Every structure is written in C-alpha cells, then in structure tokens.
C-alpha cells in the first residue's frame, strides 16, 4: 500500500471517532442525528480529505500518519470547544480551515528546506522579534498575567506561536552548519572533555532568551518549551549528553531564580504543592480541574454531561480543556488523546530519521518536540504532575494562534518527510567517501532519536500513570472533599436532611425547586451559624454540614435495612435529619452576651459532655455565607474574620481562668493546701524576673483559697515555681491541653510548652495563665503557653463540675431518617480523668468564693449558688476578659466559658451571668 493510500485509510478510521463525539454531544442535548447536527464533523473530514488530495500531489512521500493524527486531535478539539463555548465554535472552525489551508500553502511554496535555511539569520531576527514583540508599548497586551499577546484594533494573536516555528527553522539551519564545531570539546579535565566557552555560547544565549520571556512576558510555559526544544535539537545534532546536563542545570538555576524573584512564579509553585490551601482564589482553577478529572472514572460521564463548563473553570476551553476531556470521555478517552500525541512524536522522529538533509532532519526534530513538549507541559500542569503554566493544548485548545501554528508545523513536517530518502536509499547510493549524510551519520542520528523517543515515552507514561492515580486511586478522596462543589451540584437533585436544635428549631433544610433540584436554606438567621456551617455547590461544606455530610446525604447512619438497600441500589431518597445538642434558648442567650463584642461563648452539660450552646462573635446570617465568601476572596470584606469560629479555632491566653488548673494540680499533688498562707505583694521576682498582680495590687499575706478569690498572680507564681514546669504541664495535660480532642467541628489543640524549654519565670507566669515564653524559637522550640480555645476552658470547668471527670464533648444528639426513625443516639462517654473527686470538690468550694466574695461577683444569680473563675489576659494595649463558671455549685449541670476580647475588667463574669441563668432555667434548675 502506498503512503497516500495508507493516509486515506487512517483518515477513514479516524472519521467515525470524530463523528461519534459530535453524535454523543447531540444525543445528550436531546437533538436528533441529521445533517444539521453532524454537518460539522463531516465538513472537517471534507477539509482534511481535500488536504489529503493536495498532499498526494505536493508531497507524495510524506509521512502517512501525521495528517490523520492531526485530524483526530483537531476534530476532538472542535467537539469540546463547541460543547464548552458554543459562541466561539464557529471562529475555531474557521481557524481550523485556515490552518489546513496554511499547511497546504507551506507544501506548495516551501519545496526545499535547505534553501530556506540559507536565510537562517534572517529567520533568527524575525523569530526573536516576534517572540519579544509583545513587549512593544501600545501593541503588547497582558492577559491572565502573561504579556504574550499583540493587540491591533479588535484583532489579537500570540506571535510567539509562529515565532517558535521560525526559530526552529533557524536552529535547523544553524545546527546543520555548525554541528561539527558544537560536537568538538577541546577542554581536558582529567578523563573528561568539556566544551570551551565559544561552544557553550549558543546554549547560554538561548537560556538568556528564555529568561527574558519569563522576566518580561511572565510566560513560564513558552520559555520552558522554547529552551527544551533547543536542548533536544542540540542533542540530536551533536549526540553530546553533556549539553543535556548543562541545560537541565541552567533550567534549575533559572527556575530557582524565578521562584525567588517573582511573585507569580511563587504562586504557581505554591498552588502546585497545595492547591487546596487557597481553593477559592489562586488554587481555584487547579482544584476545579482535579474535581472534574476525578469524576471521569474509566469511561467518563458522557460528552456534554461534565461539570467543567457548568461550574466554570476559568479558560476551560483553552488551558484547561484537558480537564473537561478527562471528565467527559474518561480515563480511556483521555489516555487515547495522550497516545495520539505520543504517536505524533513517533511519526515526527521517523520523519527526522528519513530526512535526506540535516536541515530537514533537525527541523523535524524541533517541530515535533515543540508540539509534544507543549502537550506534556500543559497536561502535566492540569493534572498536578508539574507546576501549571499558561499553555494551550496543540490542535485541541480554543485559540486561533495555537491552531494555526500547529498546522503550519505539520506542513513543514510533511515537507521534511517528502524530502526523505530512507536508509535503504542511502545504502544503495553510498560510496567509499563518507559524508555528513552517509549511512554512518544516519545510524548515529537514529540512536539519538531513539533516546529522545524513549524520553518522550517515559514522559507520557508518567502522564497516564498520574491520570490513573487521580481518576481511579484518588477519585473517591477528591469526590468526598468538603469543598468539592462538583459533588455538591450533583447532590442538588437529592433532598438533603435537615439540621435542627435539640428543641426543634430548624437551622438548615432543603427546599425543592420547579426543576427538581434543591436549594439549601438557613431559616434561623444567625442562630448557631458557625455551628451549622454551609453546603454550597460553589464553596463546598463547613461546620456540621461538612462533619455530617454523608449522613445528611443519606449515605451513612441508616435507620432501617430498607435504607441500606435503597442506598446500595442507588435509589434516590431523602437524606437523614440531624438533631443537635444545642438548645435554641441557651444559644440565643450566648449570642446575646456577645452582641457588639468580639469573643466566644461555650455552654456544656458537664455530666454528659453535650454542647448546649457554642457562639462566636462577630456572627452572620447563615443565608449570606456566599456573599461573605465572595467578598473575602475579592478582598472587599469588612471583617475577614466573621466566618471564623472563635470558640474552637482561636487560641487565647486563658489568663487567671487557668488558675483552676494550677490550683487543682497543687492540691492533688499536696504541694499546697487551700489554707496555706502566702505573701502576695503587688510585684515580686521569681526566677530573677518580676511577676505582678493586676494593677500591682498588694494583698499582704493571704491563703491560697483567698488568693484564688482575689486572683493573685504573685501567689500562683510561687505555687507554679513549687510545682515545677514538668508537673504544671502534666496537670494541664490532664485537663486536655496538648491533646487532639475529637470534635464535630475543627478544633485547635490547646497548648502548653515543653517543660524542658520553660524557665522558672515562665513557669510562674504560666501558672497564672500568662504565656510569656518565647514561641517556637531556637532557644524555645515548643510553643508559648498556656494557649487555649474557649471550648478547652469549658472542659476545664466541666472537669471540676463533674467530680474530676471530663466527658467527651459532642454536638449531635441524634440522627433520624425521613420517616422519623432514629438511627443514632448520642451516648455520653468519658474523655479523661482530670483529678480526683475529692480534689474537684475542694476546688469547686474555693471557686464559690470567687463569685460570693471575690472577682466573680458579676456572675452571681439570686436563688442559686454559682462557682467560677474570672480571668484577665493582659495584652500590650488592652486585655481579654474571661469567665469560667458552673451552677448550681453543689451539683452543677451547666458550665459556661466566655471570653470578651479587649474587654473591661469583670465584663466576662457579667456577660456569663445571663447565659447561666437561661441555661439553668432550661435545665429546670432555676
């Protein structure tokens, strides 16, 4: 079979695949299959058939596979561009026809590449001028952070796409003329031969040009493609691996320098390392691409059914089109696309091996590398194999400049192939005189091209392996991430369960729309907004919506065997309802205590661990979360911290409330007794540095119990010094410090330093609740402490209230299916033993005095005894006001911990009073 007949057969094989893509798209859109819906793929095939006829006449000896591969790739591209951006599909089709026309014109007018190479330095000037032309003021245009466009009137194009082809032709001519000079290494260092500076000049020059592109055009992708194709051409011409080593070293130096010098490079690298760290801003494109790819599975979701276009990835039709391809035609289809690029590389290198002249051979190597390396870099970036760079996928991505350049490159490759003679012809015509195009030269070239082909095969094998890892191994992980808005959008067709308080107030529910989808609504305004969180197709989930996501979807906590069968069968069923331990009245009281203040409040039932209220201020209307997140991402938020749950995700100096821990530890260890008398001057040196009471008040000689009532720092500093750092930290650990406590919401670990890092002075202040030590320095590797969440201080209070036992804190009381059948009932469990029952009782008695005759008088409630401890965490310009309290003091069933940032003295106790009152009323104790 002749080459052209084989080309026609391959075109006929590729045609049904392209038609099938358009047919699938039409079927998924509910359209019938006719000439209107299938006219485009048939028209594309007609254009390639005409090109085939032209090649029969203009380049009968050209490679038979390059045109069919280009047809399959570009036909796929038109199908996906039509699917993603229908308004740009006609323009893309026009550019395709222009590209095919330019390919034919190249064959018609460029009959001999050696003659073109005679003008190599003219090509060099034109190529570099085009490459750097976007830097011209008034003409150059920056789009998406890269200055790679020329803008003339309403017309924009990327001159760099054509520049790369012209530079390849220049390099082919230059290397053909100078390959002997570049192959001779004249420096001798021991057993090694190295090139002199003159020989290295071309490599250094091309490296500097690549750096100019990075620095001034901010186009890392084009710079990498440009330098890599030069390295491959240089290796093919000389066979010197030393150039590859030096070139890769220069790339490493350039990349490190660019990372250190330019913010946009740092953003790209940091996004590659962890795109989810800023998933709504710098990492948005990559996270959305990963979500799309992970949904593809083996066979895809179907053309037109993917979410890459519905949840728009910026420039999905261009830089990120491969993400949509993987989602809609699956791992097998996406791998097939990569295999086509690898086949293109093989045929391009076969063309180089057959070429009759060095110019044609090197041009084929360069043009093939240009297309294949660019494909590897953009697919590698989209699939998180390498840092993302702004490139288009050749033949496939939307964009006229890229498509036009790709087909011009194919035209030159076909010309190189038509000039080919092959080894057989060389052997027939060989004489005793060996010239540059002899059999010996072809054998050497063949080995180099084989090595290049092995490199490309390894590169694309990595792409397929990485794609398999995302789409098969890690697919479930990505699909279940709280921020996966693709999963959430699919779930919009299923009714999500409600979230309600213990006393029946609905905090979150799903409302059905006319189209059968459901909107998530939050009817209770700001009530427990930080607890409930949100569920959004744009921003994912947070709070209870995230922690109980599977339960609310009906995929966990089944109430009946029927629920299990429905889930396994994939039958649509409403999700499960979640009932919280939160009481709406207590929650509202906690929020009222924080109105116009910054702080947090936690209310616990110490006997069970149930969270009766958890409030953070400032708060927000739960229904407004999307606008708040939009404003935060845009940098327009009035208060960036409004979504922060200060009760669990903020660490504070606990101030004198920590004296509960110090007192308990001292009494438990017998280091001190409640009646032991201490000197309490306004200030004193402990560990050769001062420890002072609040406002340097001098209390004279007082008992430890009275020191607790008056909150004497100097007394507790002495107690801390007697305990020592190791025992003080152990006492704090017994209350939950330095423990990762399981909780339904994100919970920071409350901190104490490593005892070995603590000086006597730091220990004294830590015993009084002030973290004065260094924070994670060379001299003090551990964090300063104590640092505590508000929930942790509530647990400290609960440990004293519940006879020394801290119960596991929990937020969910029960789970019910749509029929009201209960599938989960919370069972209280012990978290840890903080102290003995006797010591807890003694501490509780002392804490009564804090309220009756000490600093906590503001928390007193008529008709019930309250025990508690105030705290003032001193800061440079202001103080945070704390209170940890419990009631009824003889047998507490309510514990409150509250902090008011920048609060006046005693305000914490005063604010806690009404919270305690309401909680006692709800609990029936008042």
mmCIF file with all atom_site columns, N, CA and C in Angstrom, residues 653-661 694 708 710-713 716 767-770 793 855 869-873 882:
data_model
loop_
_atom_site.group_PDB
_atom_site.id
_atom_site.type_symbol
_atom_site.label_atom_id
_atom_site.label_alt_id
_atom_site.label_comp_id
_atom_site.label_asym_id
_atom_site.label_entity_id
_atom_site.label_seq_id
_atom_site.pdbx_PDB_ins_code
_atom_site.Cartn_x
_atom_site.Cartn_y
_atom_site.Cartn_z
_atom_site.occupancy
_atom_site.B_iso_or_equiv
_atom_site.pdbx_formal_charge
_atom_site.auth_seq_id
_atom_site.auth_comp_id
_atom_site.auth_asym_id
_atom_site.auth_atom_id
_atom_site.pdbx_PDB_model_num
ATOM 1  N N  . UNK A 1 653 ? -4.664  33.451 75.361 1.00 0.00 ? 653 UNK A N  1
ATOM 2  C CA . UNK A 1 653 ? -4.092  33.311 76.699 1.00 0.00 ? 653 UNK A CA 1
ATOM 3  C C  . UNK A 1 653 ? -5.267  33.222 77.676 1.00 0.00 ? 653 UNK A C  1
ATOM 4  N N  . UNK A 1 654 ? -5.371  32.151 78.467 1.00 0.00 ? 654 UNK A N  1
ATOM 5  C CA . UNK A 1 654 ? -6.561  31.974 79.318 1.00 0.00 ? 654 UNK A CA 1
ATOM 6  C C  . UNK A 1 654 ? -6.574  32.880 80.545 1.00 0.00 ? 654 UNK A C  1
ATOM 7  N N  . UNK A 1 655 ? -5.476  33.582 80.796 1.00 0.00 ? 655 UNK A N  1
ATOM 8  C CA . UNK A 1 655 ? -5.451  34.443 81.960 1.00 0.00 ? 655 UNK A CA 1
ATOM 9  C C  . UNK A 1 655 ? -5.692  33.649 83.233 1.00 0.00 ? 655 UNK A C  1
ATOM 10 N N  . UNK A 1 656 ? -6.330  34.300 84.199 1.00 0.00 ? 656 UNK A N  1
ATOM 11 C CA . UNK A 1 656 ? -6.475  33.683 85.521 1.00 0.00 ? 656 UNK A CA 1
ATOM 12 C C  . UNK A 1 656 ? -7.449  32.516 85.557 1.00 0.00 ? 656 UNK A C  1
ATOM 13 N N  . UNK A 1 657 ? -8.214  32.277 84.481 1.00 0.00 ? 657 UNK A N  1
ATOM 14 C CA . UNK A 1 657 ? -9.053  31.074 84.474 1.00 0.00 ? 657 UNK A CA 1
ATOM 15 C C  . UNK A 1 657 ? -8.178  29.823 84.508 1.00 0.00 ? 657 UNK A C  1
ATOM 16 N N  . UNK A 1 658 ? -6.930  29.941 84.060 1.00 0.00 ? 658 UNK A N  1
ATOM 17 C CA . UNK A 1 658 ? -6.019  28.791 84.090 1.00 0.00 ? 658 UNK A CA 1
ATOM 18 C C  . UNK A 1 658 ? -5.626  28.438 85.524 1.00 0.00 ? 658 UNK A C  1
ATOM 19 N N  . UNK A 1 659 ? -5.861  29.374 86.447 1.00 0.00 ? 659 UNK A N  1
ATOM 20 C CA . UNK A 1 659 ? -5.532  29.093 87.844 1.00 0.00 ? 659 UNK A CA 1
ATOM 21 C C  . UNK A 1 659 ? -6.361  27.928 88.389 1.00 0.00 ? 659 UNK A C  1
ATOM 22 N N  . UNK A 1 660 ? -7.475  27.619 87.719 1.00 0.00 ? 660 UNK A N  1
ATOM 23 C CA . UNK A 1 660 ? -8.230  26.410 88.070 1.00 0.00 ? 660 UNK A CA 1
ATOM 24 C C  . UNK A 1 660 ? -7.331  25.190 87.898 1.00 0.00 ? 660 UNK A C  1
ATOM 25 N N  . UNK A 1 661 ? -6.586  25.145 86.808 1.00 0.00 ? 661 UNK A N  1
ATOM 26 C CA . UNK A 1 661 ? -5.679  24.026 86.537 1.00 0.00 ? 661 UNK A CA 1
ATOM 27 C C  . UNK A 1 661 ? -4.550  24.008 87.552 1.00 0.00 ? 661 UNK A C  1
ATOM 28 N N  . UNK A 1 694 ? -2.515  42.061 89.006 1.00 0.00 ? 694 UNK A N  1
ATOM 29 C CA . UNK A 1 694 ? -3.210  43.028 88.169 1.00 0.00 ? 694 UNK A CA 1
ATOM 30 C C  . UNK A 1 694 ? -3.185  44.399 88.860 1.00 0.00 ? 694 UNK A C  1
ATOM 31 N N  . UNK A 1 708 ? -7.064  32.718 95.274 1.00 0.00 ? 708 UNK A N  1
ATOM 32 C CA . UNK A 1 708 ? -7.888  32.351 94.118 1.00 0.00 ? 708 UNK A CA 1
ATOM 33 C C  . UNK A 1 708 ? -9.039  33.339 93.961 1.00 0.00 ? 708 UNK A C  1
ATOM 34 N N  . UNK A 1 710 ? -9.134  36.424 94.908 1.00 0.00 ? 710 UNK A N  1
ATOM 35 C CA . UNK A 1 710 ? -8.638  37.739 94.505 1.00 0.00 ? 710 UNK A CA 1
ATOM 36 C C  . UNK A 1 710 ? -7.814  37.675 93.217 1.00 0.00 ? 710 UNK A C  1
ATOM 37 N N  . UNK A 1 711 ? -7.536  36.476 92.762 1.00 0.00 ? 711 UNK A N  1
ATOM 38 C CA . UNK A 1 711 ? -6.772  36.245 91.534 1.00 0.00 ? 711 UNK A CA 1
ATOM 39 C C  . UNK A 1 711 ? -5.361  36.819 91.642 1.00 0.00 ? 711 UNK A C  1
ATOM 40 N N  . UNK A 1 712 ? -4.643  36.391 92.670 1.00 0.00 ? 712 UNK A N  1
ATOM 41 C CA . UNK A 1 712 ? -3.288  36.885 92.906 1.00 0.00 ? 712 UNK A CA 1
ATOM 42 C C  . UNK A 1 712 ? -2.273  36.168 92.021 1.00 0.00 ? 712 UNK A C  1
ATOM 43 N N  . UNK A 1 713 ? -1.642  36.900 91.138 1.00 0.00 ? 713 UNK A N  1
ATOM 44 C CA . UNK A 1 713 ? -0.619  36.319 90.276 1.00 0.00 ? 713 UNK A CA 1
ATOM 45 C C  . UNK A 1 713 ? 0.635   35.956 91.059 1.00 0.00 ? 713 UNK A C  1
ATOM 46 N N  . UNK A 1 716 ? 0.118   32.625 92.847 1.00 0.00 ? 716 UNK A N  1
ATOM 47 C CA . UNK A 1 716 ? 0.093   31.484 91.915 1.00 0.00 ? 716 UNK A CA 1
ATOM 48 C C  . UNK A 1 716 ? 1.433   31.321 91.204 1.00 0.00 ? 716 UNK A C  1
ATOM 49 N N  . UNK A 1 767 ? 1.652   29.458 85.404 1.00 0.00 ? 767 UNK A N  1
ATOM 50 C CA . UNK A 1 767 ? 0.746   29.046 86.474 1.00 0.00 ? 767 UNK A CA 1
ATOM 51 C C  . UNK A 1 767 ? -0.350  30.075 86.707 1.00 0.00 ? 767 UNK A C  1
ATOM 52 N N  . UNK A 1 768 ? -0.053  31.332 86.378 1.00 0.00 ? 768 UNK A N  1
ATOM 53 C CA . UNK A 1 768 ? -1.053  32.405 86.496 1.00 0.00 ? 768 UNK A CA 1
ATOM 54 C C  . UNK A 1 768 ? -1.851  32.590 85.208 1.00 0.00 ? 768 UNK A C  1
ATOM 55 N N  . UNK A 1 769 ? -1.538  31.785 84.172 1.00 0.00 ? 769 UNK A N  1
ATOM 56 C CA . UNK A 1 769 ? -2.335  31.821 82.941 1.00 0.00 ? 769 UNK A CA 1
ATOM 57 C C  . UNK A 1 769 ? -1.801  32.729 81.858 1.00 0.00 ? 769 UNK A C  1
ATOM 58 N N  . UNK A 1 770 ? -0.545  33.202 82.000 1.00 0.00 ? 770 UNK A N  1
ATOM 59 C CA . UNK A 1 770 ? 0.007   34.117 81.004 1.00 0.00 ? 770 UNK A CA 1
ATOM 60 C C  . UNK A 1 770 ? 1.172   33.454 80.264 1.00 0.00 ? 770 UNK A C  1
ATOM 61 N N  . UNK A 1 793 ? -11.396 25.649 77.774 1.00 0.00 ? 793 UNK A N  1
ATOM 62 C CA . UNK A 1 793 ? -11.609 26.183 79.115 1.00 0.00 ? 793 UNK A CA 1
ATOM 63 C C  . UNK A 1 793 ? -12.976 25.756 79.663 1.00 0.00 ? 793 UNK A C  1
ATOM 64 N N  . UNK A 1 855 ? -13.538 38.194 92.730 1.00 0.00 ? 855 UNK A N  1
ATOM 65 C CA . UNK A 1 855 ? -13.589 38.955 91.468 1.00 0.00 ? 855 UNK A CA 1
ATOM 66 C C  . UNK A 1 855 ? -14.765 38.571 90.592 1.00 0.00 ? 855 UNK A C  1
ATOM 67 N N  . UNK A 1 869 ? -14.443 31.223 87.932 1.00 0.00 ? 869 UNK A N  1
ATOM 68 C CA . UNK A 1 869 ? -13.151 31.914 87.984 1.00 0.00 ? 869 UNK A CA 1
ATOM 69 C C  . UNK A 1 869 ? -13.092 32.939 86.867 1.00 0.00 ? 869 UNK A C  1
ATOM 70 N N  . UNK A 1 870 ? -12.733 34.150 87.251 1.00 0.00 ? 870 UNK A N  1
ATOM 71 C CA . UNK A 1 870 ? -12.529 35.211 86.266 1.00 0.00 ? 870 UNK A CA 1
ATOM 72 C C  . UNK A 1 870 ? -11.119 35.101 85.701 1.00 0.00 ? 870 UNK A C  1
ATOM 73 N N  . UNK A 1 871 ? -10.896 35.818 84.629 1.00 0.00 ? 871 UNK A N  1
ATOM 74 C CA . UNK A 1 871 ? -9.555  35.866 84.050 1.00 0.00 ? 871 UNK A CA 1
ATOM 75 C C  . UNK A 1 871 ? -9.372  37.148 83.272 1.00 0.00 ? 871 UNK A C  1
ATOM 76 N N  . UNK A 1 872 ? -8.193  37.715 83.416 1.00 0.00 ? 872 UNK A N  1
ATOM 77 C CA . UNK A 1 872 ? -7.843  38.894 82.620 1.00 0.00 ? 872 UNK A CA 1
ATOM 78 C C  . UNK A 1 872 ? -6.534  38.582 81.905 1.00 0.00 ? 872 UNK A C  1
ATOM 79 N N  . UNK A 1 873 ? -6.612  38.310 80.612 1.00 0.00 ? 873 UNK A N  1
ATOM 80 C CA . UNK A 1 873 ? -5.416  38.020 79.827 1.00 0.00 ? 873 UNK A CA 1
ATOM 81 C C  . UNK A 1 873 ? -4.840  39.340 79.340 1.00 0.00 ? 873 UNK A C  1
ATOM 82 N N  . UNK A 1 882 ? -12.178 37.042 80.718 1.00 0.00 ? 882 UNK A N  1
ATOM 83 C CA . UNK A 1 882 ? -12.646 35.662 80.736 1.00 0.00 ? 882 UNK A CA 1
ATOM 84 C C  . UNK A 1 882 ? -13.578 35.413 81.932 1.00 0.00 ? 882 UNK A C  1
#
